[in-house]
XYZ file of C-alpha atoms in Angstrom:
443
model
C 174.292 187.390 291.557
C 174.111 184.088 289.801
C 177.243 182.613 292.345
C 175.353 183.805 295.532
C 171.836 181.971 293.977
C 174.660 178.974 293.047
C 175.758 178.961 296.744
C 171.904 178.775 298.053
C 170.372 176.623 296.168
C 173.921 174.011 296.238
C 173.591 174.788 301.137
C 170.967 171.989 301.350
C 172.797 169.128 299.771
C 176.319 170.420 302.164
C 174.136 170.855 304.645
C 172.296 167.010 303.948
C 175.802 165.951 303.744
C 177.049 167.290 306.971
C 174.035 165.587 308.427
C 174.514 162.186 307.470
C 178.421 162.638 307.944
C 178.096 163.135 311.327
C 175.245 160.546 311.780
C 177.710 158.580 309.822
C 179.827 159.388 313.223
C 177.722 159.103 315.968
C 176.706 155.537 314.537
C 180.478 154.328 314.488
C 180.612 155.561 318.323
C 177.721 153.574 319.096
C 178.963 150.625 317.454
C 182.428 151.384 318.948
C 180.495 151.547 322.784
C 178.955 148.292 321.997
C 181.367 146.307 320.727
C 184.009 147.992 323.630
C 180.758 146.867 326.210
C 180.850 143.423 324.290
C 183.838 142.715 324.944
C 184.535 144.341 328.480
C 181.551 141.037 329.278
C 183.508 138.038 327.560
C 185.939 138.812 329.366
C 184.230 139.408 332.311
C 182.764 135.779 331.630
C 186.234 134.164 330.920
C 187.578 135.274 334.471
C 184.411 134.503 335.781
C 185.254 130.589 334.940
C 189.113 131.123 335.543
C 189.071 132.430 338.385
C 185.400 129.722 339.998
C 188.328 127.346 340.460
C 192.306 129.246 341.061
C 193.821 126.663 339.908
C 193.088 126.592 336.872
C 194.697 130.044 336.769
C 197.654 127.381 336.899
C 197.569 126.218 332.991
C 199.269 123.541 332.344
C 200.198 123.473 336.635
C 196.702 122.299 336.721
C 195.757 119.100 338.636
C 193.804 116.304 336.706
C 190.337 116.464 337.049
C 187.972 113.231 336.036
C 185.427 114.472 334.406
C 181.223 114.162 335.141
C 179.759 114.469 332.107
C 178.047 111.496 330.777
C 180.098 109.356 327.383
C 177.583 109.737 324.638
C 176.609 106.422 323.850
C 177.374 104.858 320.579
C 174.669 103.473 317.931
C 172.985 100.541 317.621
C 175.450 97.556 317.468
C 178.458 99.583 318.240
C 181.040 98.161 320.550
C 184.550 99.269 321.658
C 187.660 97.125 320.210
C 190.842 99.489 320.317
C 192.298 102.928 321.811
C 195.098 104.880 320.405
C 196.349 107.819 323.612
C 198.495 110.152 323.558
C 198.849 111.557 327.199
C 200.877 113.643 328.867
C 202.908 112.768 332.770
C 200.778 113.294 335.477
C 201.631 116.316 338.328
C 205.208 116.877 338.939
C 207.208 119.252 340.798
C 208.522 121.606 339.151
C 211.510 121.074 335.791
C 214.013 123.794 337.840
C 214.359 124.336 341.510
C 215.835 127.913 340.700
C 212.071 129.225 341.567
C 213.164 128.607 345.049
C 216.430 129.697 344.962
C 214.836 132.549 343.777
C 212.160 132.855 346.369
C 214.203 133.106 348.996
C 217.048 134.813 348.264
C 215.069 137.534 347.811
C 212.621 137.436 350.401
C 215.792 135.739 353.049
C 217.584 139.376 351.946
C 214.784 141.179 353.109
C 213.994 139.023 356.089
C 217.739 140.093 357.492
C 217.767 143.256 356.750
C 214.604 143.091 358.937
C 211.544 145.113 355.687
C 210.353 141.970 355.931
C 206.521 142.291 357.070
C 204.819 139.941 358.707
C 203.493 138.597 355.649
C 206.193 138.398 353.741
C 207.519 136.575 357.023
C 204.479 134.089 356.929
C 205.086 133.549 353.011
C 209.064 132.298 353.350
C 207.927 129.614 356.330
C 205.880 128.981 353.952
C 208.582 128.755 351.163
C 210.856 127.083 353.098
C 208.629 124.074 354.054
C 208.091 123.768 350.018
C 211.370 123.765 349.036
C 212.829 121.280 351.196
C 210.508 118.748 349.861
C 211.918 119.921 346.261
C 215.676 119.277 346.828
C 216.962 117.485 344.087
C 213.051 116.146 342.775
C 213.380 118.758 339.911
C 210.921 116.816 337.585
C 209.709 114.630 339.380
C 206.174 112.664 339.125
C 204.716 113.356 342.307
C 201.733 111.407 344.247
C 199.004 112.222 342.607
C 200.271 111.850 339.473
C 200.627 108.109 339.585
C 197.098 109.250 341.215
C 196.101 110.691 337.815
C 197.225 108.096 335.375
C 195.653 104.977 336.864
C 192.636 106.902 337.591
C 192.528 107.462 333.201
C 193.594 104.391 332.971
C 190.843 102.642 335.115
C 187.685 104.814 333.861
C 189.197 103.351 329.895
C 188.856 100.001 331.257
C 184.916 100.787 332.571
C 184.136 102.482 329.523
C 185.885 100.401 326.947
C 185.976 96.815 328.598
C 185.141 94.592 325.344
C 188.762 96.563 324.526
C 190.482 94.346 326.373
C 190.070 90.975 328.279
C 191.416 87.196 326.895
C 193.421 88.270 323.402
C 193.772 91.445 324.215
C 197.043 93.285 323.597
C 198.147 96.042 324.392
C 201.977 98.592 324.130
C 203.110 101.321 325.750
C 205.693 103.283 325.247
C 206.604 106.162 327.501
C 209.215 109.355 326.549
C 212.611 108.476 328.101
C 211.541 110.736 330.767
C 211.700 109.909 334.106
C 208.079 111.210 335.073
C 206.243 110.108 331.951
C 207.772 106.137 332.887
C 205.783 106.378 335.554
C 202.816 107.224 334.829
C 202.920 104.391 331.891
C 203.816 102.003 334.648
C 200.852 103.369 337.184
C 198.258 103.871 333.714
C 198.738 100.186 333.153
C 199.237 98.707 337.000
C 195.867 100.310 337.277
C 194.574 98.598 333.443
C 195.971 95.204 334.811
C 194.638 94.605 337.558
C 191.490 95.169 336.619
C 192.162 93.131 333.380
C 194.079 90.525 334.217
C 194.033 88.741 331.276
C 195.279 91.769 329.132
C 198.662 90.920 327.330
C 200.410 94.673 328.681
C 203.656 95.186 327.267
C 205.320 98.591 328.438
C 208.889 99.894 326.759
C 211.171 103.531 326.471
C 213.394 104.005 324.419
C 215.593 106.695 322.427
C 214.315 105.150 319.089
C 210.636 106.161 320.031
C 211.433 110.041 321.291
C 211.455 111.663 317.914
C 207.174 111.285 317.953
C 206.943 110.642 321.832
C 208.378 114.565 321.500
C 209.425 116.090 318.034
C 211.856 118.699 318.730
C 210.472 121.844 317.462
C 213.663 123.316 317.165
C 213.653 121.517 313.738
C 211.570 124.687 311.609
C 213.656 127.773 312.030
C 211.485 131.580 313.859
C 210.477 133.502 311.007
C 210.858 137.291 311.540
C 207.158 137.525 313.038
C 208.314 135.222 315.459
C 210.703 137.821 316.505
C 207.259 140.709 316.587
C 204.893 138.252 318.939
C 208.145 137.894 321.537
C 208.089 141.997 321.381
C 204.402 142.453 322.000
C 203.957 139.049 324.347
C 206.358 141.900 326.182
C 204.932 144.518 325.804
C 201.154 142.957 326.813
C 202.774 141.315 329.324
C 204.344 144.503 330.819
C 200.882 146.357 330.452
C 198.949 143.464 332.050
C 199.472 143.336 335.747
C 201.323 145.000 338.153
C 204.851 143.857 341.305
C 203.684 146.784 342.924
C 200.546 145.724 345.867
C 202.610 142.263 345.847
C 204.963 144.199 347.358
C 204.070 146.598 348.951
C 201.966 143.381 350.956
C 205.713 141.107 350.842
C 207.980 144.390 352.233
C 207.390 147.281 354.378
C 209.563 149.894 352.694
C 207.233 148.510 348.985
C 210.043 146.460 347.548
C 212.216 149.700 346.774
C 215.193 148.171 346.836
C 214.285 145.625 344.441
C 214.623 146.583 340.649
C 211.417 146.957 339.061
C 212.687 143.348 336.844
C 213.296 141.985 340.464
C 210.458 142.369 341.170
C 208.296 140.670 338.299
C 210.739 137.727 338.373
C 210.212 137.202 342.150
C 206.112 137.888 341.260
C 206.672 134.728 338.832
C 209.020 132.977 340.761
C 205.944 132.933 343.338
C 203.403 132.215 340.229
C 205.131 129.124 340.517
C 205.971 127.976 343.408
C 202.341 128.353 343.926
C 199.937 126.711 340.540
C 202.686 124.270 341.225
C 202.054 122.903 344.334
C 198.643 121.750 344.074
C 200.341 117.764 342.958
C 201.738 118.203 345.935
C 198.758 117.907 348.795
C 200.347 115.776 351.263
C 202.306 118.604 352.248
C 198.482 120.760 353.355
C 200.829 124.144 351.914
C 199.129 126.718 349.920
C 200.484 130.173 348.410
C 197.148 131.231 346.768
C 197.003 134.084 349.479
C 199.642 135.989 347.601
C 197.743 136.786 344.811
C 194.120 138.911 343.910
C 191.486 136.957 341.414
C 192.781 140.393 338.948
C 196.981 138.688 339.172
C 196.271 134.797 338.740
C 194.066 135.665 335.781
C 196.433 138.196 334.058
C 199.121 135.341 334.779
C 197.361 132.148 333.595
C 196.953 134.114 330.169
C 200.487 134.636 329.822
C 201.148 130.891 329.668
C 198.501 130.975 326.774
C 200.714 133.029 324.917
C 204.098 131.445 325.932
C 202.921 128.206 324.984
C 201.016 129.663 321.465
C 204.161 131.187 320.506
C 206.852 128.815 321.147
C 204.046 125.890 319.465
C 203.602 127.784 316.465
C 200.211 128.127 316.987
C 200.015 131.602 316.032
C 198.810 133.478 313.142
C 201.590 133.326 310.667
C 203.960 132.574 312.617
C 206.697 129.061 312.435
C 204.192 126.219 311.909
C 206.495 125.096 315.127
C 203.208 122.238 314.834
C 203.869 120.477 312.190
C 207.241 118.198 313.705
C 204.949 116.679 316.030
C 203.626 115.165 312.211
C 205.391 111.911 312.531
C 203.023 111.189 315.620
C 200.184 111.400 313.642
C 201.091 109.114 310.408
C 201.958 106.887 313.105
C 198.759 106.885 315.551
C 196.798 105.523 311.606
C 199.292 103.180 310.829
C 199.160 101.544 313.997
C 194.941 102.080 314.254
C 194.529 100.373 310.543
C 197.282 97.608 311.752
C 194.545 97.299 314.280
C 191.324 96.758 312.047
C 192.048 94.959 309.446
C 194.056 91.773 311.303
C 190.410 92.027 313.603
C 192.394 92.416 316.180
C 191.107 94.318 319.915
C 193.076 95.976 322.980
C 194.690 99.717 322.715
C 197.703 101.097 321.663
C 198.995 103.752 324.495
C 201.492 107.122 324.496
C 203.441 108.362 327.679
C 204.886 112.259 326.791
C 204.117 115.578 327.747
C 202.346 118.954 326.936
C 204.802 120.134 324.238
C 203.193 117.249 322.130
C 199.464 117.489 323.278
C 199.243 121.243 322.517
C 200.273 121.010 319.229
C 198.528 117.168 318.369
C 195.583 118.786 320.208
C 196.410 121.674 317.285
C 196.419 119.666 314.310
C 193.396 117.575 314.886
C 191.974 120.888 315.517
C 190.560 119.747 318.552
C 187.402 122.604 319.580
C 189.278 123.549 322.558
C 191.753 124.422 320.420
C 191.182 126.454 317.010
C 190.508 129.526 315.416
C 193.968 131.383 317.627
C 193.747 134.543 316.747
C 196.863 137.098 316.453
C 195.735 138.964 319.094
C 197.490 137.905 322.279
C 194.690 140.574 324.007
C 192.177 138.537 322.483
C 193.829 135.213 323.547
C 192.407 133.507 326.092
C 188.882 133.588 324.890
C 189.780 130.959 322.585
C 192.864 128.889 324.575
C 193.071 127.417 327.481
C 195.898 125.626 328.817
C 193.667 124.643 331.171
C 191.356 122.395 329.357
C 194.416 121.226 326.971
C 197.000 119.663 328.755
C 196.494 119.794 332.417
C 198.687 118.035 333.989
C 197.441 114.059 333.483
C 196.125 115.551 329.882
C 195.454 113.208 326.958
C 194.110 112.190 324.108
C 191.659 109.111 322.862
C 190.469 108.099 320.211
C 188.167 105.067 320.964
C 188.026 103.082 317.746
C 184.064 100.926 317.247
C 182.558 98.580 315.346
C 179.573 96.694 314.203
C 179.085 93.312 312.994
C 179.313 94.033 309.147
C 182.750 95.965 310.043
C 181.861 99.937 309.884
C 184.684 101.953 311.450
C 183.646 105.086 314.051
C 185.483 106.627 316.211
C 184.974 108.147 318.996
C 187.156 111.953 320.190
C 188.286 111.984 323.906
C 189.933 115.149 325.129
C 190.928 114.708 328.542
C 188.019 111.632 328.625
C 185.679 114.599 327.594
C 183.865 114.177 324.828
C 185.843 116.344 322.192
C 184.898 117.049 317.635
C 186.783 118.648 314.821
C 184.548 120.620 311.857
C 184.166 117.324 310.684
C 180.585 116.538 309.520
C 179.258 113.321 310.754
C 174.957 111.722 311.007
C 176.808 110.346 314.551
C 178.594 112.835 316.720
C 180.384 112.651 318.523
C 181.535 109.728 317.212
C 183.184 110.141 312.795
C 183.567 107.164 310.284
C 186.833 106.686 310.242
C 188.541 106.348 306.870
C 186.380 110.198 307.495
C 188.693 111.012 310.659
C 192.420 109.705 308.661
C 191.397 111.785 305.325
C 190.652 114.763 307.076
C 194.432 113.812 309.881
C 195.758 113.124 305.536
C 194.951 116.421 304.600
C 195.219 118.850 307.541
C 198.907 117.274 306.880
C 198.870 118.248 303.470
C 197.409 122.571 303.949
């Protein structure tokens, strides 16, 4: 009898506990739904931003676009006297003709089998036109690529006229790559035309290559690199399918091709499509081959590839550290100019494989907070914003009559920031910025 009474007394407590547990579960489910809805809204927002100009899905093939946002004027009494610059070459042909060969092989074979759709035949015709133009031009700078650097140079001069002119010295150094040399020539030709009295010296040498484009293989891979590689492969297989594309190209929906071959063809056509934006004079485009969803998915894989290769993902080998010598060279050159009371510019012409890690080392607002979740990466890193064709990072130095030095950071000619406090944003004291960069390299 006592046991029964005890149970009756405990029942209300058990009931309350059960109700509490049920309420907690309901709240967790509600929070999960809200979180899921927020993630989906963020995804749609980013997707809309990317697809408003489908050329952006080309990532590192995105043709450089000049800024339209006005610049913030420096504090009263400060004038520009020096520019420290690193720029990627302009728009170029693909590095390898293999993508044309692959697309032509698959499409031409299907044509001979009589299984190309009308649209497939049209695509083959366009690929043939582009492929003829691309013969023996792997990696060459395009006309647009040269024009991009002429424009960047002209705008640098317009913003920093006081840094150039009589007595100014410009030292331009290029990677030994032909496309970088020609980019440098276009840049300096434009600058010389605008400022004939500026002394400009251009050179390229193996001597400078260790910091123009450092070898990331100096830092060995770690276990986490392998795990990310596996995750990236699994994520890609879930992210998009080649089925729809195959059905538009082939009457048999691509059944004559292995699954891996279908994806190879899709990737080849994507690379050709995004590269052609650097060749507007051809009048050939392939954007209609893909849907917006497919372009958005392929762009995400470009982002993942860059963060993996440069060691930006948490836990992987920090391959970006091989670029510390470049940062030290930039600091040393700037200090030398300041100490000598000189004016002018140091111009460096290289590659995307330096722009990306340099932006990460500096923690520019376009290249920080990289997550480990590959499915969330696109919200934090955008290859077309960080390193389009013609990408550049400029440190513009200003001084006043008291020789107080301020620096503004431009990323692709847009005012950028680093996680460092300043009383004159977007201008930083050089002493603070220099210490910040040195601390970044220590850590």
